[in-house]
mmCIF file of C-alpha atoms and ligand atoms in Angstrom:
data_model
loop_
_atom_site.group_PDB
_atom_site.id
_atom_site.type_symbol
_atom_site.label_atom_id
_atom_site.label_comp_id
_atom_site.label_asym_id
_atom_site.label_seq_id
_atom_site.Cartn_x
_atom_site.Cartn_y
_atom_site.Cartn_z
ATOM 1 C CA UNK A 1 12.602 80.597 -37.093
ATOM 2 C CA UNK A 2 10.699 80.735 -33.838
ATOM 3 C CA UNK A 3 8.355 78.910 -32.549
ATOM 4 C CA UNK A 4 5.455 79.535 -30.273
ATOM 5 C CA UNK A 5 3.947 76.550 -28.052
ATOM 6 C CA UNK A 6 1.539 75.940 -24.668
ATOM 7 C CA UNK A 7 2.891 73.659 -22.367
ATOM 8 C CA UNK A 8 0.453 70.699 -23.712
ATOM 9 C CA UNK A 9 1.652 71.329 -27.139
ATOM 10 C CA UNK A 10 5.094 71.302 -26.660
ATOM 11 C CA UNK A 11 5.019 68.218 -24.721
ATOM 12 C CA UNK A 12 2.505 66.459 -27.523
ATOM 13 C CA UNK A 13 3.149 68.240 -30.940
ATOM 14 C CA UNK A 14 6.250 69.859 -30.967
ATOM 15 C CA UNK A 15 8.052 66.349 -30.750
ATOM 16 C CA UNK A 16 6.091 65.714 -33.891
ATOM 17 C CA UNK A 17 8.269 68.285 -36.010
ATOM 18 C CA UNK A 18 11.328 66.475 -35.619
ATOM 19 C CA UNK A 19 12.939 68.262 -38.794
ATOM 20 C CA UNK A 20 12.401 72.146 -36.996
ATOM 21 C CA UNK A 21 13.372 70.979 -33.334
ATOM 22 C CA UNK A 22 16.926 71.708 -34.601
ATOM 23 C CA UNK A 23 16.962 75.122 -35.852
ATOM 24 C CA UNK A 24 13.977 77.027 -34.369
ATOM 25 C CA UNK A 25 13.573 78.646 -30.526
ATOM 26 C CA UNK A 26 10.907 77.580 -28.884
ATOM 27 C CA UNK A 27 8.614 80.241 -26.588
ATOM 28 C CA UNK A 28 6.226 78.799 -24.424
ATOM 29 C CA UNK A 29 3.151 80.262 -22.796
ATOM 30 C CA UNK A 30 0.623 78.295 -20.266
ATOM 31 C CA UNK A 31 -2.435 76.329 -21.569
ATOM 32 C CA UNK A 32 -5.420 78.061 -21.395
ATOM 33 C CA UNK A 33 -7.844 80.566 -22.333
ATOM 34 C CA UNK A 34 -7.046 82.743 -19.281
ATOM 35 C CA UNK A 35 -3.378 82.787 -20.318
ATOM 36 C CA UNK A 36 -4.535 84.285 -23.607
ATOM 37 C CA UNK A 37 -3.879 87.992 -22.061
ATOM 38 C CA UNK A 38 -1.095 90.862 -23.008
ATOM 39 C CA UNK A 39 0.969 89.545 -20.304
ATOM 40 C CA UNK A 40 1.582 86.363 -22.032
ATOM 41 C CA UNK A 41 1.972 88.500 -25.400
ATOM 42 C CA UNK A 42 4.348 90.521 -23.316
ATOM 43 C CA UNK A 43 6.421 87.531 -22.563
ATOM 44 C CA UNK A 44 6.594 86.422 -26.285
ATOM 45 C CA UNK A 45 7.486 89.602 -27.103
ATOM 46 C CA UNK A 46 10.900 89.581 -24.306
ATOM 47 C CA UNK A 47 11.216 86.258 -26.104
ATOM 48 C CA UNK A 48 11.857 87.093 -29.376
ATOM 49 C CA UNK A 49 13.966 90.386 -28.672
ATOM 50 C CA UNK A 50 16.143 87.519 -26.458
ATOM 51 C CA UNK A 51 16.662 85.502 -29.580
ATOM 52 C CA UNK A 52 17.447 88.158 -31.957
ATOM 53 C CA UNK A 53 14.861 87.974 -33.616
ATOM 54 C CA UNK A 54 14.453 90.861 -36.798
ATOM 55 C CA UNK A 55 11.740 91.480 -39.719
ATOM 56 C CA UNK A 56 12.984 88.451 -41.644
ATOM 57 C CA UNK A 57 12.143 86.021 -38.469
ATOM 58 C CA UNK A 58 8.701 84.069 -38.922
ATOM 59 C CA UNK A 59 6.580 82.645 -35.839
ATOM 60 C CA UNK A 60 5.141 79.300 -36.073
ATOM 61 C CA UNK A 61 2.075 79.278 -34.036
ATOM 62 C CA UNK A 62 2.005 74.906 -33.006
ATOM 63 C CA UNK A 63 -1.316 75.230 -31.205
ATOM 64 C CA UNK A 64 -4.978 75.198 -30.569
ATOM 65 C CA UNK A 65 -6.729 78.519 -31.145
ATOM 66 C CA UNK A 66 -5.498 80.449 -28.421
ATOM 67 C CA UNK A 67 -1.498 80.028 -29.540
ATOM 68 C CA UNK A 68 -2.822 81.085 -33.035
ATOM 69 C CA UNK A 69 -4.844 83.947 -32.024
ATOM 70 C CA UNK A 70 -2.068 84.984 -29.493
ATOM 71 C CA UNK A 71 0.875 83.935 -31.789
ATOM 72 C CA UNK A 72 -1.218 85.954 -34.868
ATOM 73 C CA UNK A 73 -1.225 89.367 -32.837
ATOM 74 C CA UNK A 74 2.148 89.163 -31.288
ATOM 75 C CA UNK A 75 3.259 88.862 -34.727
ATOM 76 C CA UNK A 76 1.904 91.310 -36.120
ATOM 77 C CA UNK A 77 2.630 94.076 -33.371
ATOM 78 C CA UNK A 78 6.576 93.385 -33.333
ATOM 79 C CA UNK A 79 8.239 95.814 -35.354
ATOM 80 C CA UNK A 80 5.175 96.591 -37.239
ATOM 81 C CA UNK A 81 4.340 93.031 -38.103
ATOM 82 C CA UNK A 82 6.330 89.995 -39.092
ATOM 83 C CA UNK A 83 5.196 86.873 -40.892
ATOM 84 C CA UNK A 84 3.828 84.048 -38.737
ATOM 85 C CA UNK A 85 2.325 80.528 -39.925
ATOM 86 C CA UNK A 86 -0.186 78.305 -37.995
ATOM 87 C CA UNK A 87 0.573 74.586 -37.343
ATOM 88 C CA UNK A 88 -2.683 74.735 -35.704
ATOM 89 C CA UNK A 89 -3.108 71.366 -33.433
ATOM 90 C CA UNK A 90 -6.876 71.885 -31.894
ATOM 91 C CA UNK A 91 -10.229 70.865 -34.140
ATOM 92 C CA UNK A 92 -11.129 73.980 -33.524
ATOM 93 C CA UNK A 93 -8.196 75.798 -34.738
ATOM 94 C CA UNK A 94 -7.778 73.219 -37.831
ATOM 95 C CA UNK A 95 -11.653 73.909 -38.749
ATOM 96 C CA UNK A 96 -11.771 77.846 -37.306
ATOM 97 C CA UNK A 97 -9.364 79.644 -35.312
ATOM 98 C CA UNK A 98 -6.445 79.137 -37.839
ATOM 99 C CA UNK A 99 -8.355 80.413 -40.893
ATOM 100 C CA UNK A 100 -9.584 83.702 -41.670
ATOM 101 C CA UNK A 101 -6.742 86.403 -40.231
ATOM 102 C CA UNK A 102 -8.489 87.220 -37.254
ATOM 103 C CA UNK A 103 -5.563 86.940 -34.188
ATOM 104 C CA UNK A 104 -6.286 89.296 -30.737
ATOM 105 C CA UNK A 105 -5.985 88.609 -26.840
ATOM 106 C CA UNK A 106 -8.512 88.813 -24.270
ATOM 107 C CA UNK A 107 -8.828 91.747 -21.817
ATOM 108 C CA UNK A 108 -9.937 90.411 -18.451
ATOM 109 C CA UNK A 109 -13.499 88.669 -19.216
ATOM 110 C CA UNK A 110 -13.870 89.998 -22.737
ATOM 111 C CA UNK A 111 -13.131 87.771 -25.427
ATOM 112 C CA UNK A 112 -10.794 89.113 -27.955
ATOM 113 C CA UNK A 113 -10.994 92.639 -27.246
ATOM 114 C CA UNK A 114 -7.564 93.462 -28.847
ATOM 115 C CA UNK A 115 -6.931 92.256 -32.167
ATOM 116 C CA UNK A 116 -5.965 92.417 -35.501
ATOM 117 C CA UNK A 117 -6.511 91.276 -39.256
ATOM 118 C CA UNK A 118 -3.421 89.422 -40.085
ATOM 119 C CA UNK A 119 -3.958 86.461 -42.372
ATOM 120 C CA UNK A 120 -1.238 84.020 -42.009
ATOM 121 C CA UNK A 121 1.229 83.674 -44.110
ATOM 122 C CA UNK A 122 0.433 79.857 -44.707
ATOM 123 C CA UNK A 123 -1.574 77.305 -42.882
ATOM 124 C CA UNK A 124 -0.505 73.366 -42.161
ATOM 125 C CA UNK A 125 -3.089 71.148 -41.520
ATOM 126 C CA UNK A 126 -2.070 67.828 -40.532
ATOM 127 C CA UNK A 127 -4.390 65.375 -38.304
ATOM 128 C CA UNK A 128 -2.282 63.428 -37.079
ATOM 129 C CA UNK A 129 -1.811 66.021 -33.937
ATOM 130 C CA UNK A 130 -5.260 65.179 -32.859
ATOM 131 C CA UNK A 131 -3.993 61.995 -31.635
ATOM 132 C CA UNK A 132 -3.130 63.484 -28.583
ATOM 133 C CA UNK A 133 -6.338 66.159 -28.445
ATOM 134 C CA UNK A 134 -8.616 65.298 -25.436
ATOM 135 C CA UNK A 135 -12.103 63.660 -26.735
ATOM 136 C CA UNK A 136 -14.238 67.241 -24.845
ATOM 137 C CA UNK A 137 -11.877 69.201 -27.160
ATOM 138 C CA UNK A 138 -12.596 67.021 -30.311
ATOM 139 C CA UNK A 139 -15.989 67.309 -29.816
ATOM 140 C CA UNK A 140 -16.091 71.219 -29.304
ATOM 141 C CA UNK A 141 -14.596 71.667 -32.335
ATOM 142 C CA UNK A 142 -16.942 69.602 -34.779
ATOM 143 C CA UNK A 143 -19.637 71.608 -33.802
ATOM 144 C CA UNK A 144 -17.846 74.232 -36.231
ATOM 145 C CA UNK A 145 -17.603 71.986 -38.656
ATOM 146 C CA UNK A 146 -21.300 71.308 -38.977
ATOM 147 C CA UNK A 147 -21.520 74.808 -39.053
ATOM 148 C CA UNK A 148 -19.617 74.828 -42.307
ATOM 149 C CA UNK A 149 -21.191 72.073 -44.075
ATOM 150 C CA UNK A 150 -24.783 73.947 -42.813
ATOM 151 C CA UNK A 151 -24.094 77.532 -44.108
ATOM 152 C CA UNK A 152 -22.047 76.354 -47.097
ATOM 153 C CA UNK A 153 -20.742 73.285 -48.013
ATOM 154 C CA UNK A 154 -23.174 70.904 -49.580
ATOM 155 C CA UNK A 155 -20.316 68.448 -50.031
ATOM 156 C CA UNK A 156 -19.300 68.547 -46.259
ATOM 157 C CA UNK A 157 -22.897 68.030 -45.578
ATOM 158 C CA UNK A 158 -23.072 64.935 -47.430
ATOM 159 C CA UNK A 159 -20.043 63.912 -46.021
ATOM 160 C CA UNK A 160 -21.040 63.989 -42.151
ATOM 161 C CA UNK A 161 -24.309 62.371 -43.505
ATOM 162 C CA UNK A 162 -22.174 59.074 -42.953
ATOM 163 C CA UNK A 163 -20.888 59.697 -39.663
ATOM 164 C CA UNK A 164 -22.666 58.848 -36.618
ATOM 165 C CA UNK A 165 -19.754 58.862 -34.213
ATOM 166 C CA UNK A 166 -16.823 61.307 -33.606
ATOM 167 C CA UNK A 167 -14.633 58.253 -34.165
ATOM 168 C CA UNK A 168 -15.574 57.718 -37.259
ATOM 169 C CA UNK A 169 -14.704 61.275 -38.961
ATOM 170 C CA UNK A 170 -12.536 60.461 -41.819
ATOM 171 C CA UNK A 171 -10.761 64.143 -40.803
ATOM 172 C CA UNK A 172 -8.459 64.747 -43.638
ATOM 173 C CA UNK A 173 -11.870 65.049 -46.249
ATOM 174 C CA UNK A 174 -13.746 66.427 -43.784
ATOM 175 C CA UNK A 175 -11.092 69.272 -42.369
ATOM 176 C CA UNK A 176 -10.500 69.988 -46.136
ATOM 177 C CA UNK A 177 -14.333 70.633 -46.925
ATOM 178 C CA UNK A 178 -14.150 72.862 -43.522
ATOM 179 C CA UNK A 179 -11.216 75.000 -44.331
ATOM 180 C CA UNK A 180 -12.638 75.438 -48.072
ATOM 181 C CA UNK A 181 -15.871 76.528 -46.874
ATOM 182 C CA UNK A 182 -14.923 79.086 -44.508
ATOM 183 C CA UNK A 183 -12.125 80.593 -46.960
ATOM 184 C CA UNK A 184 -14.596 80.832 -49.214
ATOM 185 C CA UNK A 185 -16.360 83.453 -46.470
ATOM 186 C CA UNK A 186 -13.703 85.259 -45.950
ATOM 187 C CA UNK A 187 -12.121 85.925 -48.967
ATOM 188 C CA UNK A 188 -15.139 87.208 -50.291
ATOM 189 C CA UNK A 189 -15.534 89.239 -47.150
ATOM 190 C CA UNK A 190 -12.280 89.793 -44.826
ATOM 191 C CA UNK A 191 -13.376 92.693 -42.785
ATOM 192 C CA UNK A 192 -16.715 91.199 -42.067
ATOM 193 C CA UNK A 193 -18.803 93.817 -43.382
ATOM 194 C CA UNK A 194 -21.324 91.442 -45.037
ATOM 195 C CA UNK A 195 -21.251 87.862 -46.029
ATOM 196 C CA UNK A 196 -18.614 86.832 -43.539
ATOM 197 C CA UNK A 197 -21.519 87.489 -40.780
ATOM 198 C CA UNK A 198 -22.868 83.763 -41.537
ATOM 199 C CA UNK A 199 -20.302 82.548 -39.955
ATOM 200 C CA UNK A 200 -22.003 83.467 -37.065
ATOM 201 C CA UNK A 201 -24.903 81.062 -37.110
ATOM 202 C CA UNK A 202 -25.356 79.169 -34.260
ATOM 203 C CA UNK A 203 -23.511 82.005 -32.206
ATOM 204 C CA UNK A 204 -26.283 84.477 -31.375
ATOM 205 C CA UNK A 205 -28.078 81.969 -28.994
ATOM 206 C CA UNK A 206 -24.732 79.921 -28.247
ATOM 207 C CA UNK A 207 -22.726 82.845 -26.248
ATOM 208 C CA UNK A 208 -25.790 83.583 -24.552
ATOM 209 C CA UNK A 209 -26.236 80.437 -23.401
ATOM 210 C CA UNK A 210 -22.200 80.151 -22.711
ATOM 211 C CA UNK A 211 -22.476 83.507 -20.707
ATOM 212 C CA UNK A 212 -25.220 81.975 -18.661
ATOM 213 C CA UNK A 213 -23.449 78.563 -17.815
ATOM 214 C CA UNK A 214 -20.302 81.030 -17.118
ATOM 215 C CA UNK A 215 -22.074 82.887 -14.740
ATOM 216 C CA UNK A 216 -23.299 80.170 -12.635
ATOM 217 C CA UNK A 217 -19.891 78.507 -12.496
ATOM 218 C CA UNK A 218 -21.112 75.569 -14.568
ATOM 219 C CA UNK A 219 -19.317 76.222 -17.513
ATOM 220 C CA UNK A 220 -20.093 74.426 -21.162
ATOM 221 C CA UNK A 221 -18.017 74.312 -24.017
ATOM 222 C CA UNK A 222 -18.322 76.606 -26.801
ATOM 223 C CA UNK A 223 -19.006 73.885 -29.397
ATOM 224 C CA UNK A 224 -21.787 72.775 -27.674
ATOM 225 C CA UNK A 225 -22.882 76.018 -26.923
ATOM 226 C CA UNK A 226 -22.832 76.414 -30.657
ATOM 227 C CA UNK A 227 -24.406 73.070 -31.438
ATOM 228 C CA UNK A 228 -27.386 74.271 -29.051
ATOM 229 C CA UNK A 229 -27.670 77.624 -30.872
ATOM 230 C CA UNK A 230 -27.611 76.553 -34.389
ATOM 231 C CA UNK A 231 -30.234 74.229 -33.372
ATOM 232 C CA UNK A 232 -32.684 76.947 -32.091
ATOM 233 C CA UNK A 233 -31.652 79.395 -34.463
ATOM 234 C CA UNK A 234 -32.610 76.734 -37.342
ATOM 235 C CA UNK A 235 -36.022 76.458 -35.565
ATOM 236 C CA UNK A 236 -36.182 80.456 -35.564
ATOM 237 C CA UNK A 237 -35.241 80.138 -39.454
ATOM 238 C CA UNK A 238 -38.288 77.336 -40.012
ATOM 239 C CA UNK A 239 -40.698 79.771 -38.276
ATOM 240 C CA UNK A 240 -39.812 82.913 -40.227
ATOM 241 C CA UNK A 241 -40.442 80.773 -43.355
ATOM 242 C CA UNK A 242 -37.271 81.171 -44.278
ATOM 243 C CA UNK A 243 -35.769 77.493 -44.327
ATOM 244 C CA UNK A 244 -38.087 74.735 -45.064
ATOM 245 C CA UNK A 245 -38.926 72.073 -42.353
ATOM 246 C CA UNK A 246 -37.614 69.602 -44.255
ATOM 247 C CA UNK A 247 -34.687 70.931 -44.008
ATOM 248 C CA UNK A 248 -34.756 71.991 -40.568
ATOM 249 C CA UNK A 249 -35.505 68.529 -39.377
ATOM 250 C CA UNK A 250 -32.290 67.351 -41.171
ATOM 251 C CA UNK A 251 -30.480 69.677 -39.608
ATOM 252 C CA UNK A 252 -31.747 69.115 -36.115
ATOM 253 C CA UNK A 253 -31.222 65.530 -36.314
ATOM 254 C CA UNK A 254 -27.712 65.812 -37.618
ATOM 255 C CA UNK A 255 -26.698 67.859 -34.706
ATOM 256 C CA UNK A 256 -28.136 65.840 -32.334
ATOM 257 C CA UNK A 257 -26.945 62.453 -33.997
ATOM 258 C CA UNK A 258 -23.288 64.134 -33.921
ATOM 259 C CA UNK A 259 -23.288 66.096 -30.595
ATOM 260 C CA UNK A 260 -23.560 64.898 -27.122
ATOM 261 C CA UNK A 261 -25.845 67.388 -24.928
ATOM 262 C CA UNK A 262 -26.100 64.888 -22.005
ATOM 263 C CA UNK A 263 -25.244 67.250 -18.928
ATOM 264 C CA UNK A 264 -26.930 70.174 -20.004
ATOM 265 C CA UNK A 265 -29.795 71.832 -18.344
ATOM 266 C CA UNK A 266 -31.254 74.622 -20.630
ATOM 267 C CA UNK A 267 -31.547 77.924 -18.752
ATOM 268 C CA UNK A 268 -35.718 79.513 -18.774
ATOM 269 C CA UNK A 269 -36.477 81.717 -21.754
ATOM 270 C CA UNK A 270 -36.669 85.184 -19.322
ATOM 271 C CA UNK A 271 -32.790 84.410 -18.342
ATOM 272 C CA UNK A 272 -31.870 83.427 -21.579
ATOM 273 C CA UNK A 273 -32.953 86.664 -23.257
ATOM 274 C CA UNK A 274 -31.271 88.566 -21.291
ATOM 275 C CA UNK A 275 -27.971 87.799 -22.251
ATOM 276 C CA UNK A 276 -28.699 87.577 -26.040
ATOM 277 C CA UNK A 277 -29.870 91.227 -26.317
ATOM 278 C CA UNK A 278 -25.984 91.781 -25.148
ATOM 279 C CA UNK A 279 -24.911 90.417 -27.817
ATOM 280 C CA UNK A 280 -22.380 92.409 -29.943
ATOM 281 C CA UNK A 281 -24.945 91.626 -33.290
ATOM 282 C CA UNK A 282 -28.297 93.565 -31.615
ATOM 283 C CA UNK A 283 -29.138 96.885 -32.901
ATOM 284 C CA UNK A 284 -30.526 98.963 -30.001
ATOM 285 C CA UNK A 285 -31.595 95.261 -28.353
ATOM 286 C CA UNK A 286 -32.837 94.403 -32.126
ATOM 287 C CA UNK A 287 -32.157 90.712 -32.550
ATOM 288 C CA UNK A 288 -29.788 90.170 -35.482
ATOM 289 C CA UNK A 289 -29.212 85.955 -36.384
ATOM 290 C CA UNK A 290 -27.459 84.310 -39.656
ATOM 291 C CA UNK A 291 -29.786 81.670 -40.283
ATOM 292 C CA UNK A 292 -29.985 79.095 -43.023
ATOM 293 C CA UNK A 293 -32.434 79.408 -46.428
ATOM 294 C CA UNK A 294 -31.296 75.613 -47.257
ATOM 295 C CA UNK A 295 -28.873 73.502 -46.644
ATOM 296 C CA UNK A 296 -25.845 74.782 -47.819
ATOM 297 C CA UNK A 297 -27.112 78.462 -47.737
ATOM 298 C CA UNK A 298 -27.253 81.040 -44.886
ATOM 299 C CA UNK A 299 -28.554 84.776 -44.891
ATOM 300 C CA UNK A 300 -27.116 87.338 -42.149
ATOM 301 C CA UNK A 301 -28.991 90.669 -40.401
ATOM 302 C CA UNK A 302 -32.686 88.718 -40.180
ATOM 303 C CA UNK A 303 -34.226 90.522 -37.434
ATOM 304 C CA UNK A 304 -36.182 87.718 -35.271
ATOM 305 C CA UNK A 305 -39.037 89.876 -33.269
ATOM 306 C CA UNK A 306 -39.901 86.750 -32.102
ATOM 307 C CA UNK A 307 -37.046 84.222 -30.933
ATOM 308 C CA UNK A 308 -39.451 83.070 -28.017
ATOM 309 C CA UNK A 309 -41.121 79.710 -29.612
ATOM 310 C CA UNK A 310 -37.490 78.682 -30.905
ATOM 311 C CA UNK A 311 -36.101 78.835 -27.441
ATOM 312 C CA UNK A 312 -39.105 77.048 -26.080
ATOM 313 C CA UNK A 313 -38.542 74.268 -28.303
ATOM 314 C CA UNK A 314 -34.835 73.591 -27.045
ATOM 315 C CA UNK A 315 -36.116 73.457 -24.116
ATOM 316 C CA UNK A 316 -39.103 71.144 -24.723
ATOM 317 C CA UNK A 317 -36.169 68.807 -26.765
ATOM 318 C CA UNK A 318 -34.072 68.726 -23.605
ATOM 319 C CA UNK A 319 -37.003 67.384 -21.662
ATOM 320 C CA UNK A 320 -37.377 64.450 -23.756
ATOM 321 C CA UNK A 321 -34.096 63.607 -25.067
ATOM 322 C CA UNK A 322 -30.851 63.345 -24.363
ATOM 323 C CA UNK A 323 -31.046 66.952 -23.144
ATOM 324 C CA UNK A 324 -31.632 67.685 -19.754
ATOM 325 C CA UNK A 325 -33.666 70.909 -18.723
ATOM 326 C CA UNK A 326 -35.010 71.718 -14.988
ATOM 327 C CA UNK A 327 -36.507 74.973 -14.320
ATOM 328 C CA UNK A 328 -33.981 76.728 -13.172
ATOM 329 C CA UNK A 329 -34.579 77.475 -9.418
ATOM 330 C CA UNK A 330 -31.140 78.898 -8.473
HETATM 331 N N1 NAD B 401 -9.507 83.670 -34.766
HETATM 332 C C1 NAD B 401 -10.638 83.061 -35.004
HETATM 333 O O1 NAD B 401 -11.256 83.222 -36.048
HETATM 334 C C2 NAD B 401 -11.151 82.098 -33.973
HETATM 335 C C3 NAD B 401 -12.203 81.229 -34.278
HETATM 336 C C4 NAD B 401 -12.614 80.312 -33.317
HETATM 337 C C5 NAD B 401 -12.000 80.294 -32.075
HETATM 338 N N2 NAD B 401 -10.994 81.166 -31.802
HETATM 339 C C6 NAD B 401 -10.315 81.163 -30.503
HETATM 340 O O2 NAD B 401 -9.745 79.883 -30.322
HETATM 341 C C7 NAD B 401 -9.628 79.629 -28.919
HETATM 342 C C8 NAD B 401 -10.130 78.226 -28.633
HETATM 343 O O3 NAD B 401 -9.326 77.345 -29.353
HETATM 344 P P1 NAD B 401 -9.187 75.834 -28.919
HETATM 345 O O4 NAD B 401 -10.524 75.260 -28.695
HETATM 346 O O5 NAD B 401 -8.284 75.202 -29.917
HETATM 347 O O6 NAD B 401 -8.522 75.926 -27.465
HETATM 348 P P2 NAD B 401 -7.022 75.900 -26.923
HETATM 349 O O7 NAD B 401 -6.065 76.452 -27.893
HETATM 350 O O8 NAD B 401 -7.067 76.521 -25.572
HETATM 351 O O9 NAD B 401 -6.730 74.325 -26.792
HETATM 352 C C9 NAD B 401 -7.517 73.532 -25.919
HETATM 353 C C10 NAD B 401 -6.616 72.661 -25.040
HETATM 354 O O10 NAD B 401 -6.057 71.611 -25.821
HETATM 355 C C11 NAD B 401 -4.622 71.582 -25.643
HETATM 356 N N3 NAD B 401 -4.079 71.068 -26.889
HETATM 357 C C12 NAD B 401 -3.999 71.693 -28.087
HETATM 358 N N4 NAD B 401 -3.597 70.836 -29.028
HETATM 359 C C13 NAD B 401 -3.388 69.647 -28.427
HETATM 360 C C14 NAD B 401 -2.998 68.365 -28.907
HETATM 361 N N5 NAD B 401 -2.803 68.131 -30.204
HETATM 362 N N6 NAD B 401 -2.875 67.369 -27.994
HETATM 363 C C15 NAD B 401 -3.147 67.586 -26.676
HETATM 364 N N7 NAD B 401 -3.561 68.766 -26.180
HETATM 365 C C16 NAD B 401 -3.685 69.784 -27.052
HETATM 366 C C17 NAD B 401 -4.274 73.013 -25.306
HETATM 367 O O11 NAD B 401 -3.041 73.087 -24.634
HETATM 368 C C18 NAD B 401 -5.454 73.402 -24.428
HETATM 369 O O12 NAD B 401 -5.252 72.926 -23.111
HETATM 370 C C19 NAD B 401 -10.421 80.715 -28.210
HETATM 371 O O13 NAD B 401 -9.521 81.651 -27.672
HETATM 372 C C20 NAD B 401 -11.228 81.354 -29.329
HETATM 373 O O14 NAD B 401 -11.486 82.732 -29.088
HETATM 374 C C21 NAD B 401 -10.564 82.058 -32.729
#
């Protein structure tokens, strides 16, 4: 048995497995999305050689997303593949990252440019590891959650209905709900050739606007990048006729009753734009969005000729709410 840490989660979950401390080796890596690189794969790899380890040997990712995605691909590149497991420690990981077989590295700036699909061989979700999980990190991770309970979980929906602070989250329900909606996705659709594109609502507009706040050295984090996208992209879905706005407004105002925006100042359409026709999902710098029909319900491939007014509106919300926007002068 080995087992693959960061340095935060040996120090705060790794203690917490009392009953493997014993028997498995432990490889650690730095914290970090910039550690999550060959080199670090590299190092696991020198690792487990070290230790002996052979095709019976299974690696027990104890992490956010970035030891299971890095953990995931290691794995399955040594020797051909060996079995791995996530103990995944992160919201984000517990509610994403850990489900769904997708494990890869970055190369330089590009997100998970090498990869793999390598489900796991099981899964442990326990919440009691969040204990230790930073409240930033908490929050970037529910903003997948909604995500699930939005494109297809009626029950999570009604669930996070009740909750009006992060505090509150009664996690083991809601985690449950998560993990059942988004297997549902993928097992229907591992390769993402159809259905398992809805799990990109939100996404289209959120790495733009993550690129942006990137590029001027004011970073945000992904979940709220997300939690800003689905709430455009619902707009975009209201205006195509697609979703009702009834059902946009609940949307909106769950996201907004969840999420905290307070620090963010919305980049100008023109700038915005930009960076979405990048996007991996345009065709030819077509605009391709998942976007809800209902709540509960997403399509994927709507071409949006017209993502202007959506945009707009975040921006108009962020001038008189909790959102912040300036015209951006820089
Ligand atoms: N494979 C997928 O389908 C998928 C889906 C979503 C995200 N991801 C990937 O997941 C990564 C982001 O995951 P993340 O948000 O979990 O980040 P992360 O793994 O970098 O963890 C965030 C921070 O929290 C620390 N940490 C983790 N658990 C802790 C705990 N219990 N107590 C205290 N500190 C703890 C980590 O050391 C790190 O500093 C990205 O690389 C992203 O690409 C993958």
């Amino acid at each position: 048995l080995f087992l693959l840490a960061d340095t935060n989660t040996k120090v705060n979950c790794v203690p917490l497995l009392p009953m493997l401390s014993g028997d498995a080796h432990i490889i650690v890596i730095p914290a970090g999305e910039q550690f999550k690189n060959l080199e670090q794969c590299q190092h696991v790899w020198e690792k487990l050689i070290e230790y002996g380890a052979d095709r019976q040997s299974l690696l027990l990712n104890v992490g956010g997303g970035m030891v299971c995605d890095l953990g995931g691909f290691a794995a399955g590149c040594f020797q051909r593949g060996i079995r791995f497991a996530h103990i995944p420690t992160t919201v984000t990981a517990m509610a994403d990252a850990a489900i769904g077989g997708k494990v890869g590295v970055d190369v330089g700036h590009l997100k998970n440019y090498l990869g793999l699909f390598n489900p796991a061989e099981w899964i442990w979700i326990e919440p009691l590891f969040l204990k230790t999980l930073p409240q930033k990190e908490v929050m970037s991770g529910v903003a997948e959650i909604i995500k699930h309970a939005i494109i297809g979980s009626p029950a999570l929906w009604d669930i996070l209905q009740h909750i009006d602070e992060i505090d509150q989250m009664p996690w083991k329900e809601v985690l449950t709900q998560s993990a059942l909606a988004k297997m549902k996705v993928v097992e229907a659709d591992p390769k993402e050739m159809g259905i398992r594109k809805i799990l990109n609502f939100g996404h289209t507009v959120g790495h733009a606007l993550e690129s942006y706040f990137l590029k001027k050295n004011t970073p945000i984090s992904h979940g709220q990048a997300v939690g800003l996208g689905m709430m455009a992209e619902t707009r975009m879905a209201e205006e195509m006729g697609i979703l009702s706005s009834d059902d946009a407004d609940k949307i909106v105002v769950l996201i907004q009753r969840i999420m905290d925006f307070s620090d963010i100042l919305i980049p100008p359409y023109d700038e915005l734009i930009t960076f979405m026709q990048r996007d991996k999902k345009a065709v030819r710098h077509e605009l391709r969005f998942s976007l809800p029909d209902a709540i509960g319900s997403c399509r994927w491939d709507v071409e949006v000729k017209n993502p202007k007014n959506a945009l707009d509106w975040l921006s108009e919300q962020a001038a008189t709410s909790s959102l912040r926007y300036i015209k951006d002068t820089l």
